[in-house]
Tab-separated table of C-alpha atoms in Angstrom:
chain	number	residue	atom	x	y	z
A	730	GLY	CA	85.192	-32.103	65.917
A	731	ASP	CA	83.903	-30.111	68.409
A	732	SER	CA	84.672	-26.487	68.168
A	733	VAL	CA	83.599	-22.729	69.968
A	734	THR	CA	83.871	-19.535	67.756
A	735	GLN	CA	83.567	-16.508	69.647
A	736	MET	CA	83.420	-12.973	68.898
A	737	GLU	CA	86.938	-11.464	68.659
A	738	GLY	CA	87.783	-8.412	70.576
A	739	PRO	CA	88.874	-6.078	72.052
A	740	VAL	CA	85.531	-4.633	73.319
A	741	THR	CA	85.403	-1.264	74.941
A	742	LEU	CA	82.476	0.044	76.501
A	743	SER	CA	81.493	2.865	78.881
A	744	GLU	CA	80.036	2.090	82.252
A	745	GLU	CA	76.382	1.043	82.329
A	746	ALA	CA	76.457	0.260	78.649
A	747	PHE	CA	74.901	-3.210	77.483
A	748	LEU	CA	77.413	-5.977	76.648
A	749	THR	CA	76.830	-8.850	74.232
A	750	ILE	CA	79.602	-11.156	73.345
A	751	ASN	CA	78.669	-13.910	70.872
A	752	CYS	CA	79.826	-17.303	70.982
A	753	THR	CA	78.659	-20.198	68.826
A	754	TYR	CA	79.602	-23.736	68.939
A	755	THR	CA	79.907	-26.887	67.029
A	756	ALA	CA	79.753	-30.514	68.559
A	757	THR	CA	78.851	-34.048	67.865
A	758	GLY	CA	77.390	-35.025	71.258
A	759	TYR	CA	75.296	-33.239	73.815
A	760	PRO	CA	77.575	-30.425	75.227
A	761	SER	CA	77.402	-28.442	78.451
A	762	LEU	CA	78.469	-24.811	77.733
A	763	PHE	CA	80.240	-22.382	79.897
A	764	TRP	CA	81.646	-18.689	80.095
A	765	TYR	CA	84.811	-18.596	82.062
A	766	VAL	CA	86.292	-15.119	83.134
A	767	GLN	CA	90.221	-14.208	83.477
A	768	TYR	CA	90.613	-11.229	85.569
A	769	PRO	CA	94.300	-9.733	85.150
A	770	GLY	CA	96.976	-11.745	86.636
A	771	GLU	CA	94.455	-14.638	87.608
A	772	GLY	CA	93.164	-17.979	86.342
A	773	LEU	CA	90.009	-18.585	84.540
A	774	GLN	CA	87.112	-18.504	86.905
A	775	LEU	CA	83.607	-20.379	85.895
A	776	LEU	CA	81.231	-17.460	85.495
A	777	LEU	CA	78.250	-19.280	84.248
A	778	LYS	CA	77.072	-22.563	82.596
A	779	ALA	CA	74.078	-24.487	80.895
A	780	THR	CA	73.916	-28.256	80.573
A	781	LYS	CA	71.116	-28.583	78.135
A	782	ALA	CA	69.182	-26.844	75.644
A	783	ASP	CA	67.298	-23.779	76.472
A	784	ASP	CA	68.747	-23.476	79.978
A	785	LYS	CA	69.610	-20.061	81.051
A	786	GLY	CA	72.871	-19.755	83.241
A	787	SER	CA	73.358	-16.370	85.410
A	788	ASN	CA	75.639	-14.978	87.371
A	789	LYS	CA	76.661	-11.300	88.793
A	790	GLY	CA	74.216	-9.870	86.363
A	791	PHE	CA	75.542	-12.041	83.360
A	792	GLU	CA	73.473	-14.523	81.334
A	793	ALA	CA	73.461	-16.856	78.792
A	794	THR	CA	70.839	-19.096	77.056
A	795	TYR	CA	71.827	-22.489	75.572
A	796	ARG	CA	70.122	-22.364	71.815
A	797	LYS	CA	70.344	-25.658	70.297
A	798	GLU	CA	68.562	-24.300	67.066
A	799	THR	CA	71.197	-21.645	66.629
A	800	THR	CA	74.104	-23.421	68.326
A	801	SER	CA	74.737	-20.668	70.235
A	802	PHE	CA	75.593	-19.401	73.791
A	803	HIS	CA	75.820	-15.342	73.684
A	804	LEU	CA	77.004	-13.693	76.746
A	805	GLU	CA	74.878	-10.483	77.849
A	806	LYS	CA	74.865	-8.002	80.912
A	807	GLY	CA	72.536	-5.161	80.960
A	808	SER	CA	74.882	-2.760	82.369
A	809	VAL	CA	78.468	-3.259	82.788
A	810	GLN	CA	81.058	-1.844	85.651
A	811	VAL	CA	84.550	-0.970	85.700
A	812	SER	CA	85.027	-4.205	87.416
A	813	ASP	CA	83.869	-6.300	84.677
A	814	SER	CA	87.009	-5.443	82.704
A	815	ALA	CA	88.433	-8.865	81.803
A	816	VAL	CA	88.941	-11.431	79.264
A	817	TYR	CA	85.760	-13.793	78.551
A	818	PHE	CA	86.036	-17.291	77.214
A	819	CYS	CA	83.232	-19.575	75.952
A	820	ALA	CA	83.851	-23.150	76.040
A	821	LEU	CA	81.926	-26.256	75.732
A	822	SER	CA	82.681	-29.734	77.271
A	823	ASP	CA	81.113	-32.673	75.407
A	824	GLN	CA	80.880	-35.013	78.161
A	825	PHE	CA	79.102	-37.584	76.456
A	826	GLY	CA	81.394	-37.804	73.702
A	827	ASN	CA	84.850	-39.569	73.579
A	828	THR	CA	86.641	-36.558	75.075
A	829	GLY	CA	85.120	-36.746	78.667
A	830	ASN	CA	85.449	-33.735	80.554
A	831	GLN	CA	87.862	-32.020	77.938
A	832	PHE	CA	87.180	-28.373	77.095
A	833	TYR	CA	87.082	-26.590	73.899
A	834	PHE	CA	87.557	-23.015	74.248
A	835	GLY	CA	87.004	-19.861	72.056
A	836	THR	CA	89.600	-17.184	71.468
A	837	GLY	CA	88.643	-15.116	74.429
A	838	THR	CA	87.037	-11.620	74.181
A	839	SER	CA	89.022	-9.020	76.091
A	840	LEU	CA	86.289	-6.400	77.862
A	841	THR	CA	87.705	-3.044	78.941
A	842	VAL	CA	84.872	-0.798	80.851
A	843	ILE	CA	85.861	2.904	81.084
A	844	PRO	CA	84.300	5.123	83.627
B	1045	GLY	CA	84.326	-23.978	94.762
B	1046	ALA	CA	87.277	-26.313	94.221
B	1047	VAL	CA	90.617	-24.665	94.021
B	1048	VAL	CA	93.492	-25.628	91.589
B	1049	SER	CA	96.715	-24.078	92.427
B	1050	GLN	CA	99.465	-23.869	89.460
B	1051	HIS	CA	102.925	-22.727	90.406
B	1052	PRO	CA	104.965	-20.815	89.277
B	1053	SER	CA	102.942	-17.945	87.767
B	1054	ARG	CA	105.510	-16.526	85.728
B	1055	VAL	CA	108.860	-18.070	84.521
B	1056	ILE	CA	111.829	-17.085	82.694
B	1057	CYS	CA	114.585	-19.384	81.684
B	1058	LYS	CA	117.257	-19.719	79.200
B	1059	SER	CA	117.119	-21.437	76.065
B	1060	GLY	CA	118.174	-25.257	76.304
B	1061	THR	CA	117.086	-25.529	80.015
B	1062	SER	CA	114.044	-27.245	81.340
B	1063	VAL	CA	111.266	-25.961	83.429
B	1064	LYS	CA	108.561	-27.664	85.633
B	1065	ILE	CA	105.198	-26.324	86.158
B	1066	GLU	CA	103.096	-27.916	89.029
B	1067	CYS	CA	99.390	-27.993	88.964
B	1068	ARG	CA	97.777	-29.033	92.401
B	1069	SER	CA	93.978	-29.692	93.551
B	1070	LEU	CA	94.187	-28.357	96.900
B	1071	ASP	CA	90.750	-29.595	98.322
B	1072	PHE	CA	89.908	-32.216	96.205
B	1073	GLN	CA	91.182	-35.575	94.266
B	1074	ALA	CA	91.601	-35.192	90.861
B	1075	THR	CA	91.805	-38.319	88.911
B	1076	THR	CA	92.165	-36.460	85.576
B	1077	MET	CA	93.914	-33.118	84.841
B	1078	PHE	CA	94.130	-31.282	81.489
B	1079	TRP	CA	97.015	-29.251	80.338
B	1080	TYR	CA	96.304	-26.450	77.957
B	1081	ARG	CA	98.690	-23.859	75.897
B	1082	GLN	CA	97.325	-20.457	74.734
B	1083	PHE	CA	98.910	-18.900	71.663
B	1084	PRO	CA	98.832	-15.368	71.174
B	1085	LYS	CA	95.616	-14.289	69.958
B	1086	LYS	CA	94.365	-18.015	69.896
B	1087	SER	CA	92.243	-19.975	71.964
B	1088	LEU	CA	93.087	-22.359	74.820
B	1089	MET	CA	94.568	-25.587	72.976
B	1090	LEU	CA	94.586	-28.739	74.731
B	1091	MET	CA	98.050	-30.451	74.855
B	1092	ALA	CA	97.379	-33.394	76.904
B	1093	THR	CA	95.220	-35.273	79.386
B	1094	SER	CA	96.982	-36.319	82.591
B	1095	ASN	CA	95.422	-39.624	84.472
B	1096	GLU	CA	96.800	-40.372	87.586
B	1097	GLY	CA	99.114	-43.378	87.677
B	1098	SER	CA	99.139	-43.741	84.196
B	1099	LYS	CA	100.738	-42.292	81.112
B	1100	ALA	CA	99.568	-38.937	79.794
B	1101	THR	CA	97.642	-38.849	76.525
B	1102	TYR	CA	99.026	-36.338	74.259
B	1103	GLU	CA	96.935	-34.563	71.427
B	1104	GLN	CA	98.233	-34.675	68.011
B	1105	GLY	CA	101.158	-32.401	67.144
B	1106	VAL	CA	102.390	-32.293	70.698
B	1107	GLU	CA	105.878	-33.808	71.427
B	1108	LYS	CA	105.659	-36.179	74.449
B	1109	ASP	CA	109.112	-36.203	74.839
B	1110	LYS	CA	109.332	-32.134	75.194
B	1111	PHE	CA	106.515	-31.854	77.334
B	1112	LEU	CA	106.832	-34.420	79.903
B	1113	ILE	CA	103.828	-34.784	82.206
B	1114	ASN	CA	103.633	-36.738	85.445
B	1115	HIS	CA	100.490	-37.384	87.253
B	1116	ALA	CA	101.818	-39.131	90.448
B	1117	SER	CA	99.319	-38.541	93.041
B	1118	LEU	CA	95.748	-37.589	93.042
B	1119	THR	CA	96.481	-34.078	93.807
B	1120	LEU	CA	99.568	-33.279	91.705
B	1121	SER	CA	100.278	-32.933	88.088
B	1122	THR	CA	103.431	-31.635	86.733
B	1123	LEU	CA	104.455	-30.215	82.949
B	1124	THR	CA	108.053	-30.423	82.361
B	1125	VAL	CA	109.033	-28.263	79.170
B	1126	THR	CA	112.410	-29.844	78.217
B	1127	SER	CA	115.168	-28.132	76.422
B	1128	ALA	CA	112.978	-25.130	76.206
B	1129	HIS	CA	113.324	-22.935	72.919
B	1130	PRO	CA	111.957	-19.487	72.302
B	1131	GLU	CA	108.822	-20.898	70.299
B	1132	ASP	CA	107.867	-22.421	73.434
B	1133	SER	CA	107.381	-19.089	75.201
B	1134	SER	CA	103.469	-19.367	75.855
B	1135	PHE	CA	100.674	-19.245	78.504
B	1136	TYR	CA	100.171	-22.570	80.061
B	1137	ILE	CA	97.260	-23.675	81.971
B	1138	CYS	CA	95.981	-26.611	83.788
B	1139	SER	CA	92.544	-27.857	84.813
B	1140	ALA	CA	91.229	-30.611	87.116
B	1141	ASN	CA	87.929	-32.514	87.089
B	1142	GLN	CA	86.487	-33.860	90.296
B	1143	GLY	CA	85.283	-37.541	89.174
B	1144	ALA	CA	82.167	-37.060	86.855
B	1145	ARG	CA	81.510	-33.495	87.422
B	1146	THR	CA	81.168	-31.209	84.332
B	1147	GLU	CA	82.839	-28.379	85.815
B	1148	ALA	CA	86.783	-27.845	85.466
B	1149	PHE	CA	88.558	-25.903	87.849
B	1150	PHE	CA	91.393	-23.750	86.342
B	1151	GLY	CA	94.952	-23.045	87.919
B	1152	GLN	CA	96.032	-19.376	87.581
B	1153	GLY	CA	98.186	-20.076	84.535
B	1154	THR	CA	102.141	-19.890	83.956
B	1155	ARG	CA	103.570	-17.531	81.618
B	1156	LEU	CA	106.554	-19.157	80.189
B	1157	THR	CA	109.319	-16.868	78.436
B	1158	VAL	CA	112.447	-18.550	77.021
B	1159	VAL	CA	115.037	-16.037	76.167
């Protein structure tokens, strides 16, 4: 079945450091891939997405490329800020499979950025 | 983007009582809503798919008589945890899809603590 494997945290970085959070997936169909962010006390917010192979999603300085050959969707940011401290979830939606718009999530990675 | 409101955000209840969690789509009609549960240090796990006007579809291992789902309108789905026990303490989150869109919109989640 479909699944997402995500780098476990917690991750602590200094401000302006480079961020990578690894994410790999297993899917039977043609999934769309997503990164969601959860700030303290809030719900999940869509950070970026990619709907087909080689697409690059980007938002707020974050980016991730849909790599079908390595079944990966790693999240990167060149220079993190304190305000980026949150929990990040990698997810897939296999909209062409029998799961419709059901999402499969990774375990989440907690990021703390220190000044 | 579309807004999904989940209420309450936190609830503490006594063992044996029932708790109702609401999930509302505020600016769109959602024919399908999903209920997830997050265990500590685990990913969000799908509990059930809620379809407006019909019975919910539960994932394997989820007790439908314990987790009652009602999707009575195109903007509201409710999850009732009946006869709650401490092991039901968890983070519950809903999501809603607008028709065939691939993006899911999430509520802010409900932290349930059963004492």
